[in-house]
XYZ file of C-alpha atoms in Angstrom:
365
model
C 124.805 104.362 227.247
C 121.260 103.032 227.172
C 119.986 99.714 225.792
C 119.744 99.712 222.018
C 117.410 97.483 219.977
C 120.253 97.047 217.486
C 121.831 94.556 219.915
C 119.268 91.999 218.783
C 119.029 93.090 215.160
C 119.510 90.478 212.428
C 122.812 90.232 210.617
C 123.207 92.582 207.687
C 125.688 92.962 204.870
C 129.428 93.235 204.440
C 131.024 96.656 204.623
C 129.703 99.965 205.855
C 129.342 103.563 204.839
C 132.370 105.841 204.733
C 130.868 108.026 207.454
C 130.396 105.101 209.840
C 133.993 103.989 209.298
C 135.498 107.414 209.939
C 137.022 108.751 213.162
C 134.595 108.992 216.077
C 134.400 109.536 219.792
C 133.631 106.494 221.943
C 132.152 106.901 225.415
C 133.089 104.639 228.278
C 134.081 104.455 231.935
C 137.743 105.118 232.639
C 140.128 105.199 235.573
C 142.220 108.359 235.519
C 144.672 107.232 238.214
C 145.693 104.181 240.232
C 142.812 102.575 242.174
C 140.522 105.510 241.341
C 136.798 105.158 240.768
C 135.819 104.964 237.127
C 134.308 108.075 235.565
C 132.434 108.780 232.350
C 135.063 109.535 229.722
C 135.434 109.487 225.964
C 138.290 108.942 223.569
C 138.974 109.602 219.912
C 138.898 106.384 217.910
C 140.758 106.629 214.590
C 139.125 105.731 211.295
C 138.359 102.064 210.780
C 141.059 100.364 208.715
C 140.349 97.741 206.083
C 140.972 94.849 208.500
C 139.028 96.174 211.506
C 135.455 96.043 212.761
C 133.448 98.242 215.067
C 131.338 96.522 217.716
C 128.436 98.050 219.598
C 128.905 96.540 223.054
C 125.936 94.893 224.745
C 127.807 93.085 227.547
C 131.233 92.999 229.162
C 132.387 90.649 231.895
C 134.275 91.960 234.913
C 137.548 90.080 235.342
C 139.926 90.190 238.299
C 142.584 91.153 235.745
C 140.705 94.442 235.440
C 141.260 95.113 239.149
C 144.921 94.051 239.014
C 145.396 96.553 236.184
C 143.466 99.371 237.859
C 145.605 98.878 240.988
C 148.875 98.426 239.049
C 149.321 95.066 240.759
C 151.076 93.613 237.724
C 153.109 96.684 236.836
C 152.566 100.200 235.462
C 149.216 101.073 233.912
C 148.757 103.657 231.166
C 146.147 106.083 232.479
C 143.490 107.051 231.529
C 142.382 103.473 230.960
C 139.158 101.722 230.021
C 139.423 98.091 231.106
C 137.234 95.119 230.211
C 138.216 92.168 228.016
C 135.152 89.937 227.997
C 133.302 91.885 225.334
C 130.134 90.904 223.472
C 128.160 92.931 220.971
C 127.080 93.311 217.361
C 129.173 94.550 214.477
C 128.100 97.978 213.268
C 130.873 98.609 210.740
C 133.498 96.571 208.901
C 136.623 97.431 206.976
C 136.527 96.706 203.250
C 138.962 93.771 203.553
C 136.813 91.935 206.124
C 135.032 89.010 204.447
C 134.242 86.519 207.227
C 132.129 88.921 209.301
C 129.349 91.326 208.415
C 127.325 94.127 209.942
C 124.864 92.669 212.444
C 126.947 89.626 213.402
C 127.089 88.908 217.137
C 130.712 88.572 218.207
C 132.981 88.418 221.233
C 136.413 89.864 221.975
C 138.689 88.494 224.675
C 141.893 89.545 226.402
C 143.821 89.904 223.136
C 142.854 91.971 220.139
C 145.810 91.499 217.833
C 148.943 89.563 216.852
C 151.341 89.604 213.911
C 149.822 86.358 212.482
C 153.027 85.459 210.603
C 155.623 84.534 213.261
C 156.368 80.946 214.287
C 154.072 81.177 217.306
C 151.163 82.510 215.274
C 151.617 79.952 212.496
C 151.523 77.065 214.995
C 148.334 78.165 216.753
C 150.033 79.956 219.636
C 149.205 83.520 218.649
C 148.323 84.175 222.304
C 152.073 84.250 223.041
C 153.091 86.199 219.930
C 155.877 88.668 220.737
C 153.835 91.351 218.963
C 150.510 90.539 220.609
C 148.223 93.457 221.434
C 146.153 93.130 224.570
C 142.656 94.563 224.627
C 143.574 97.329 227.067
C 146.683 98.856 228.672
C 148.406 98.386 225.334
C 149.124 100.209 222.089
C 147.882 99.155 218.662
C 150.521 98.771 215.922
C 149.101 101.924 214.310
C 150.162 103.861 217.419
C 146.881 104.567 219.224
C 145.959 103.282 222.684
C 143.880 100.137 223.130
C 140.769 100.660 225.238
C 138.540 97.898 226.574
C 134.913 96.983 226.948
C 133.555 99.163 229.755
C 132.219 101.321 226.954
C 129.545 101.747 224.310
C 131.695 100.428 221.460
C 135.134 99.149 220.513
C 137.165 98.876 217.302
C 139.412 95.828 216.900
C 141.048 93.715 214.181
C 138.432 91.411 212.676
C 140.620 88.342 213.320
C 140.002 88.795 217.050
C 136.240 89.255 216.867
C 134.800 85.756 217.289
C 131.358 84.946 215.963
C 129.264 83.498 218.771
C 127.227 80.285 218.497
C 123.484 80.927 218.521
C 123.124 78.654 221.554
C 125.227 80.981 223.736
C 123.296 83.983 225.090
C 125.324 87.196 225.027
C 125.464 87.648 228.808
C 126.600 84.053 229.294
C 129.157 84.240 226.485
C 131.000 87.264 227.892
C 132.930 85.556 230.750
C 133.897 82.677 228.475
C 136.084 85.035 226.436
C 138.671 85.307 229.217
C 137.745 83.119 232.192
C 136.469 80.330 229.964
C 139.399 80.112 227.576
C 141.896 80.560 230.426
C 140.863 77.211 231.919
C 139.715 75.382 228.774
C 143.003 75.759 226.878
C 145.245 74.103 229.519
C 142.683 71.388 230.194
C 142.848 70.406 226.523
C 146.629 70.858 226.288
C 147.505 68.631 229.261
C 144.596 66.207 229.075
C 145.213 62.503 229.670
C 142.806 59.581 229.212
C 140.932 58.872 232.463
C 142.252 62.115 233.927
C 141.693 62.926 237.579
C 141.462 66.712 237.639
C 141.751 69.059 240.597
C 140.693 72.704 240.601
C 142.201 75.159 243.089
C 140.092 78.252 243.686
C 136.329 77.943 243.211
C 135.706 81.422 241.835
C 135.210 83.095 238.471
C 137.733 80.827 236.728
C 137.455 77.773 238.948
C 133.700 77.337 238.598
C 134.195 77.147 234.821
C 137.172 74.785 235.157
C 134.969 72.351 237.090
C 132.325 72.441 234.361
C 134.802 72.054 231.500
C 136.736 69.220 233.183
C 133.512 67.333 233.833
C 132.229 67.933 230.291
C 135.551 66.766 228.828
C 135.117 63.440 230.617
C 137.342 63.581 233.689
C 137.256 60.377 235.728
C 137.169 62.614 238.788
C 136.720 66.371 239.042
C 137.915 67.451 242.468
C 137.219 70.896 243.906
C 140.037 71.894 246.271
C 139.177 74.520 248.854
C 140.285 75.787 252.248
C 136.724 75.886 253.617
C 133.382 74.142 253.253
C 131.605 77.313 252.102
C 131.341 76.419 248.405
C 130.748 72.676 248.691
C 127.144 72.770 247.444
C 128.050 75.075 244.564
C 130.954 72.851 243.517
C 128.727 69.792 243.513
C 126.062 71.620 241.498
C 128.744 72.624 238.990
C 129.678 68.973 238.475
C 132.503 68.261 240.923
C 132.591 64.582 241.870
C 134.529 65.372 245.047
C 134.984 68.369 247.320
C 138.193 68.247 249.332
C 139.195 70.663 252.072
C 142.962 71.158 252.043
C 144.000 73.361 254.917
C 146.282 71.401 257.245
C 149.326 69.231 256.435
C 147.194 66.240 257.407
C 144.603 67.174 254.764
C 147.236 67.252 252.032
C 148.791 64.005 253.226
C 145.419 62.249 253.129
C 145.018 63.116 249.437
C 148.636 62.840 248.270
C 149.328 61.425 244.781
C 145.624 61.433 243.907
C 145.431 63.708 240.833
C 146.841 63.782 237.302
C 146.185 67.433 236.517
C 145.581 70.487 238.686
C 144.316 73.811 237.343
C 145.317 76.492 239.846
C 143.160 79.592 239.476
C 144.214 81.077 242.826
C 146.830 83.830 242.877
C 147.747 84.288 246.531
C 151.446 84.652 247.327
C 150.674 82.969 250.671
C 149.766 79.599 249.132
C 151.982 76.653 250.032
C 152.595 75.452 246.483
C 154.638 72.449 247.628
C 151.634 71.130 249.524
C 149.441 71.426 246.430
C 152.093 69.751 244.286
C 152.009 66.792 246.678
C 148.456 66.082 245.497
C 149.757 65.160 242.032
C 150.511 61.582 241.102
C 153.679 60.598 239.235
C 154.068 62.614 236.007
C 151.204 64.882 237.004
C 150.948 68.495 235.860
C 150.188 71.611 237.911
C 148.999 74.441 235.650
C 149.135 78.009 236.928
C 146.570 80.365 235.396
C 146.203 82.751 238.361
C 149.075 85.262 238.364
C 150.361 86.324 241.821
C 151.468 89.920 242.224
C 154.816 88.825 243.705
C 157.251 85.901 243.666
C 156.344 82.568 245.232
C 158.500 79.817 246.734
C 158.640 76.254 245.396
C 160.946 73.443 246.516
C 162.165 71.569 243.432
C 162.109 68.289 245.333
C 158.309 68.501 245.069
C 158.801 68.115 241.322
C 161.808 65.854 241.018
C 160.804 63.040 243.351
C 157.557 62.323 241.466
C 158.528 63.670 238.028
C 155.859 66.330 238.327
C 155.595 69.352 236.049
C 154.618 72.967 236.645
C 153.244 74.790 233.617
C 151.887 78.237 232.931
C 149.063 79.011 230.542
C 147.996 82.328 229.012
C 144.397 82.485 227.747
C 144.396 80.683 224.356
C 144.955 81.161 220.648
C 142.255 81.955 218.098
C 141.616 78.304 217.262
C 141.375 77.485 220.981
C 138.783 80.220 221.515
C 136.654 79.082 218.586
C 136.781 75.477 219.820
C 135.944 76.539 223.374
C 132.907 78.567 222.308
C 131.507 75.682 220.252
C 132.204 73.207 223.066
C 130.555 75.442 225.673
C 127.492 75.838 223.465
C 127.237 72.093 222.813
C 127.850 70.977 226.403
C 125.974 73.893 227.997
C 128.964 75.125 229.982
C 127.591 78.382 231.358
C 129.179 80.763 233.850
C 127.114 81.707 236.867
C 126.631 85.425 236.456
C 125.164 88.501 238.070
C 124.239 91.240 235.623
C 124.928 94.871 236.516
C 124.042 97.974 234.472
C 127.160 99.465 232.880
C 126.497 102.742 234.700
C 126.911 100.895 238.018
C 130.368 99.584 237.145
C 131.925 101.063 240.301
C 129.543 99.036 242.463
C 130.638 95.858 240.685
C 134.338 96.718 241.055
C 133.911 97.503 244.763
C 132.174 94.192 245.384
C 134.756 92.273 243.361
C 137.525 93.755 245.512
C 135.749 92.143 248.493
C 135.163 88.870 246.605
C 131.438 89.541 246.916
C 130.341 87.903 243.666
C 128.895 84.533 242.703
C 130.652 83.956 240.335
C 131.072 86.555 237.614
C 129.767 90.082 237.110
C 128.592 90.973 233.615
C 128.045 94.632 232.751
C 125.115 95.346 230.476
C 124.536 98.387 228.262
């Protein structure tokens, strides 16, 4: 999988040749067993249907969800598996029913690649929680074949989940927005209040984008919450108006009732969630976007006595993603990335396991 000049080719026409739309083998990097190193592997992709597109992948972000899946931290994984759900590339083939995209368009694919589009959830803009949703990997397409992700040379997905990218967003920068970006943008918009004071727990791949989005949306205060001083300068450079160390009970007490909205990107089962809830003011909302691998403990009195709310949020619907991409382009919300050749994917995974990344790896073909 070597760089291809077609990645930067101008957009072409609708449709494709019959040969290009037929069955083909797609090469990628797959795990064959739990926690195993990825190896070069190929799979048989079925013929392109009328509603699908084929994308030649130029970039794919490395998400911690990929590691959770490789390690079966969230449940059984269907091996062999090709992970990766922050995919960017150019369309090389389209089904004959696809009208809004054409060969040559630069598009992105996130953590979902399909939904029924006719249920109540889909019709109200919540297709991300459709009961029939298809995730980009570790899933099965309605037609019966396995879904494989973006650590590969190409991918075939329903056209409705290939999002045309704004010209102002470079491909490498756009990739992490397709999962990390929408994961924090959607709940910020959903639970936004005028003059919001926003806290962000976990200054990593998701958190560093949450700080930027909250600031760009106009938060009165954007507060980075951390257990050490290590990322203070980064948080300030990202736009945080305050950096607060919350480690001891005294730290939490000193900042009690000070925030309206908290986006929690951390996923440790060892977190004292009641302490973090104490930072919320009356009627404040604590949104969980980082998924722990086990149950956590919360005392309901932390909620009841101040009428606080805990909410979960799963990526975002199609309209949310389109809005987020345009907003990021306009406000110059850019992830901090380190690019790695696709062939060195195992080096990126190994470093991510050790949290040795600032702040997002992006694989490049």
